[in-house]
């Protein structure tokens, strides 16, 4: 989180410089830091990236339930029952058991899918804020060329919005494919993302 905050701060500072340079180039005045943080340009740039990250993680959590890669440390063992597959309805209940498991019913259904729900809710929120900020930034560009502004829904139908989204989505899924495939053959001693160094390539990591 410290690294995240440092990077976000650096992004905001350099983003302000880029934004003000563009403003001056178009004959407009520069804006202060606080105003930039509320601008469509900053909001769009921030949530455009968050959107792709949360989509990647949500998809990864769900797809690794059903998909396997022989030899990869990122895959569950093929053909084996794992603790993650255990039905909580058949487990023994204790005082340490999470409350939704003890309660059962809809609470248990939500809880046993809560990690995926969490990431997809964050994806949905980021997707929407990307559209909100993007519509404002896009409308500013439209105004500079004497064209009418667009609303959020209108912006969602533009190629600009989908170009911004898809250019990030493709990189996230490439990164997942890279770690899934590379972890078959490559190792990093001490990392939980790697199989033990001496493990044969064909063995799937647990």
Tab-separated table of C-alpha atoms in Angstrom, residues 15-184:
chain	number	residue	atom	x	y	z
A	15	UNK	CA	-0.248	14.066	-14.635
A	16	UNK	CA	-0.846	17.631	-13.513
A	17	UNK	CA	2.275	18.748	-15.348
A	18	UNK	CA	1.198	17.000	-18.546
A	19	UNK	CA	-2.349	18.358	-18.261
A	20	UNK	CA	-1.204	21.938	-17.726
A	21	UNK	CA	1.263	21.710	-20.614
A	22	UNK	CA	-1.604	20.634	-22.869
A	23	UNK	CA	-3.825	23.412	-21.516
A	24	UNK	CA	-1.200	26.065	-22.254
A	25	UNK	CA	-0.599	24.593	-25.711
A	26	UNK	CA	-4.301	25.087	-26.476
A	27	UNK	CA	-4.348	28.642	-25.162
A	28	UNK	CA	-6.052	27.771	-21.853
A	29	UNK	CA	-4.840	28.512	-18.334
A	30	UNK	CA	-3.219	25.978	-16.026
A	31	UNK	CA	-5.098	24.598	-13.019
A	32	UNK	CA	-4.021	23.923	-9.399
A	33	UNK	CA	-3.345	20.445	-8.023
A	34	UNK	CA	-6.648	20.120	-6.141
A	35	UNK	CA	-8.663	20.965	-9.211
A	36	UNK	CA	-6.713	18.453	-11.263
A	37	UNK	CA	-7.560	15.673	-8.800
A	38	UNK	CA	-11.258	16.383	-9.477
A	39	UNK	CA	-10.808	16.614	-13.231
A	40	UNK	CA	-12.058	14.096	-15.748
A	41	UNK	CA	-8.499	13.635	-16.978
A	42	UNK	CA	-7.209	12.342	-13.626
A	43	UNK	CA	-10.336	10.331	-12.801
A	44	UNK	CA	-10.334	8.666	-16.231
A	45	UNK	CA	-6.610	7.823	-16.111
A	46	UNK	CA	-6.862	6.359	-12.603
A	47	UNK	CA	-9.972	4.239	-12.947
A	48	UNK	CA	-9.116	3.104	-16.478
A	49	UNK	CA	-6.174	1.222	-14.950
A	50	UNK	CA	-7.949	0.035	-11.806
A	51	UNK	CA	-10.753	-1.343	-13.978
A	52	UNK	CA	-8.404	-3.682	-15.841
A	53	UNK	CA	-6.653	-4.829	-12.668
A	54	UNK	CA	-9.884	-5.777	-10.907
A	55	UNK	CA	-11.181	-7.515	-14.050
A	56	UNK	CA	-7.970	-9.506	-14.225
A	57	UNK	CA	-8.122	-10.585	-10.582
A	58	UNK	CA	-11.833	-11.389	-10.657
A	59	UNK	CA	-11.453	-13.457	-13.818
A	60	UNK	CA	-8.376	-15.178	-12.382
A	61	UNK	CA	-10.185	-16.143	-9.170
A	62	UNK	CA	-13.151	-17.588	-11.086
A	63	UNK	CA	-11.349	-19.246	-14.008
A	64	UNK	CA	-8.845	-21.059	-11.780
A	65	UNK	CA	-11.811	-22.954	-10.319
A	66	UNK	CA	-12.413	-24.655	-13.675
A	67	UNK	CA	-9.230	-24.319	-15.725
A	68	UNK	CA	-5.944	-26.121	-15.173
A	69	UNK	CA	-2.418	-25.891	-16.562
A	70	UNK	CA	-0.257	-28.953	-16.187
A	71	UNK	CA	3.055	-28.076	-14.583
A	72	UNK	CA	2.084	-24.545	-13.528
A	73	UNK	CA	2.410	-23.334	-9.948
A	74	UNK	CA	-0.671	-21.169	-10.584
A	75	UNK	CA	-2.928	-24.185	-11.150
A	76	UNK	CA	-4.626	-26.505	-8.719
A	77	UNK	CA	-3.385	-30.110	-8.975
A	78	UNK	CA	-5.126	-31.882	-11.832
A	79	UNK	CA	-7.540	-34.638	-10.865
A	80	UNK	CA	-7.045	-34.121	-7.134
A	81	UNK	CA	-9.416	-32.857	-4.456
A	82	UNK	CA	-8.055	-29.727	-2.751
A	83	UNK	CA	-9.067	-28.030	0.531
A	84	UNK	CA	-10.482	-25.119	-1.505
A	85	UNK	CA	-12.991	-27.498	-3.111
A	86	UNK	CA	-14.423	-28.667	0.234
A	87	UNK	CA	-18.121	-27.948	0.788
A	88	UNK	CA	-18.374	-25.822	3.969
A	89	UNK	CA	-21.806	-27.329	4.635
A	90	UNK	CA	-20.109	-30.617	5.464
A	91	UNK	CA	-17.423	-29.230	7.752
A	92	UNK	CA	-17.399	-29.323	11.517
A	93	UNK	CA	-18.442	-26.010	13.065
A	94	UNK	CA	-16.414	-24.362	15.842
A	95	UNK	CA	-16.240	-20.956	17.498
A	96	UNK	CA	-13.509	-19.969	15.014
A	97	UNK	CA	-15.622	-20.853	11.974
A	98	UNK	CA	-16.558	-17.687	10.022
A	99	UNK	CA	-20.019	-16.389	10.935
A	100	UNK	CA	-21.576	-16.868	7.443
A	101	UNK	CA	-20.595	-20.544	7.488
A	102	UNK	CA	-22.257	-21.022	10.886
A	103	UNK	CA	-25.366	-19.127	9.718
A	104	UNK	CA	-25.736	-20.925	6.382
A	105	UNK	CA	-28.342	-20.108	3.749
A	106	UNK	CA	-27.909	-17.079	1.499
A	107	UNK	CA	-25.156	-15.727	3.769
A	108	UNK	CA	-23.049	-18.803	3.110
A	109	UNK	CA	-23.703	-18.633	-0.634
A	110	UNK	CA	-22.534	-15.010	-0.671
A	111	UNK	CA	-19.544	-15.751	1.547
A	112	UNK	CA	-18.299	-18.732	-0.447
A	113	UNK	CA	-18.281	-16.506	-3.550
A	114	UNK	CA	-17.300	-13.289	-1.782
A	115	UNK	CA	-13.780	-12.989	-3.214
A	116	UNK	CA	-15.018	-13.035	-6.804
A	117	UNK	CA	-17.951	-10.748	-5.911
A	118	UNK	CA	-15.518	-8.308	-4.286
A	119	UNK	CA	-13.323	-8.027	-7.389
A	120	UNK	CA	-16.225	-7.774	-9.832
A	121	UNK	CA	-17.917	-5.060	-7.747
A	122	UNK	CA	-14.636	-3.115	-7.759
A	123	UNK	CA	-14.391	-3.715	-11.504
A	124	UNK	CA	-17.927	-2.394	-12.032
A	125	UNK	CA	-17.285	0.717	-9.951
A	126	UNK	CA	-13.981	1.386	-11.716
A	127	UNK	CA	-15.627	0.814	-15.103
A	128	UNK	CA	-18.284	3.408	-14.261
A	129	UNK	CA	-15.838	6.008	-12.900
A	130	UNK	CA	-13.657	5.470	-15.961
A	131	UNK	CA	-16.712	6.313	-18.058
A	132	UNK	CA	-17.591	9.355	-15.902
A	133	UNK	CA	-14.083	10.799	-15.966
A	134	UNK	CA	-13.569	9.831	-19.589
A	135	UNK	CA	-16.786	11.562	-20.660
A	136	UNK	CA	-15.645	14.787	-18.995
A	137	UNK	CA	-12.155	14.623	-20.534
A	138	UNK	CA	-13.607	13.703	-23.935
A	139	UNK	CA	-16.069	16.612	-23.734
A	140	UNK	CA	-13.197	19.014	-23.006
A	141	UNK	CA	-11.457	17.848	-26.172
A	142	UNK	CA	-14.711	18.187	-28.096
A	143	UNK	CA	-15.118	21.777	-26.877
A	144	UNK	CA	-11.591	22.655	-28.019
A	145	UNK	CA	-12.603	21.616	-31.533
A	146	UNK	CA	-15.975	23.361	-31.428
A	147	UNK	CA	-17.934	20.123	-31.016
A	148	UNK	CA	-20.734	19.355	-28.527
A	149	UNK	CA	-19.994	17.532	-25.242
A	150	UNK	CA	-21.118	13.961	-24.552
A	151	UNK	CA	-22.816	12.338	-21.595
A	152	UNK	CA	-21.565	9.239	-19.805
A	153	UNK	CA	-23.854	6.853	-21.714
A	154	UNK	CA	-22.895	8.466	-25.013
A	155	UNK	CA	-19.229	8.130	-24.124
A	156	UNK	CA	-19.707	4.423	-23.422
A	157	UNK	CA	-20.690	4.047	-27.098
A	158	UNK	CA	-17.540	5.717	-28.421
A	159	UNK	CA	-14.551	3.865	-29.820
A	160	UNK	CA	-12.361	6.038	-27.545
A	161	UNK	CA	-13.797	4.452	-24.388
A	162	UNK	CA	-13.379	0.897	-25.660
A	163	UNK	CA	-9.898	1.630	-26.979
A	164	UNK	CA	-8.899	2.822	-23.500
A	165	UNK	CA	-10.444	-0.245	-21.854
A	166	UNK	CA	-9.250	-2.915	-24.249
A	167	UNK	CA	-5.679	-1.638	-24.407
A	168	UNK	CA	-5.496	-2.325	-20.659
A	169	UNK	CA	-7.490	-5.547	-20.605
A	170	UNK	CA	-5.309	-7.234	-23.210
A	171	UNK	CA	-2.140	-6.478	-21.225
A	172	UNK	CA	-3.614	-7.881	-18.007
A	173	UNK	CA	-4.586	-11.199	-19.583
A	174	UNK	CA	-1.204	-11.400	-21.313
A	175	UNK	CA	0.439	-10.990	-17.901
A	176	UNK	CA	-1.693	-13.815	-16.447
A	177	UNK	CA	-0.856	-16.071	-19.386
A	178	UNK	CA	2.830	-15.251	-18.934
A	179	UNK	CA	2.977	-16.205	-15.255
A	180	UNK	CA	0.853	-19.332	-15.751
A	181	UNK	CA	3.062	-20.532	-18.610
A	182	UNK	CA	6.426	-19.346	-17.298
A	183	UNK	CA	5.908	-20.963	-13.885
A	184	UNK	CA	5.966	-24.355	-15.585
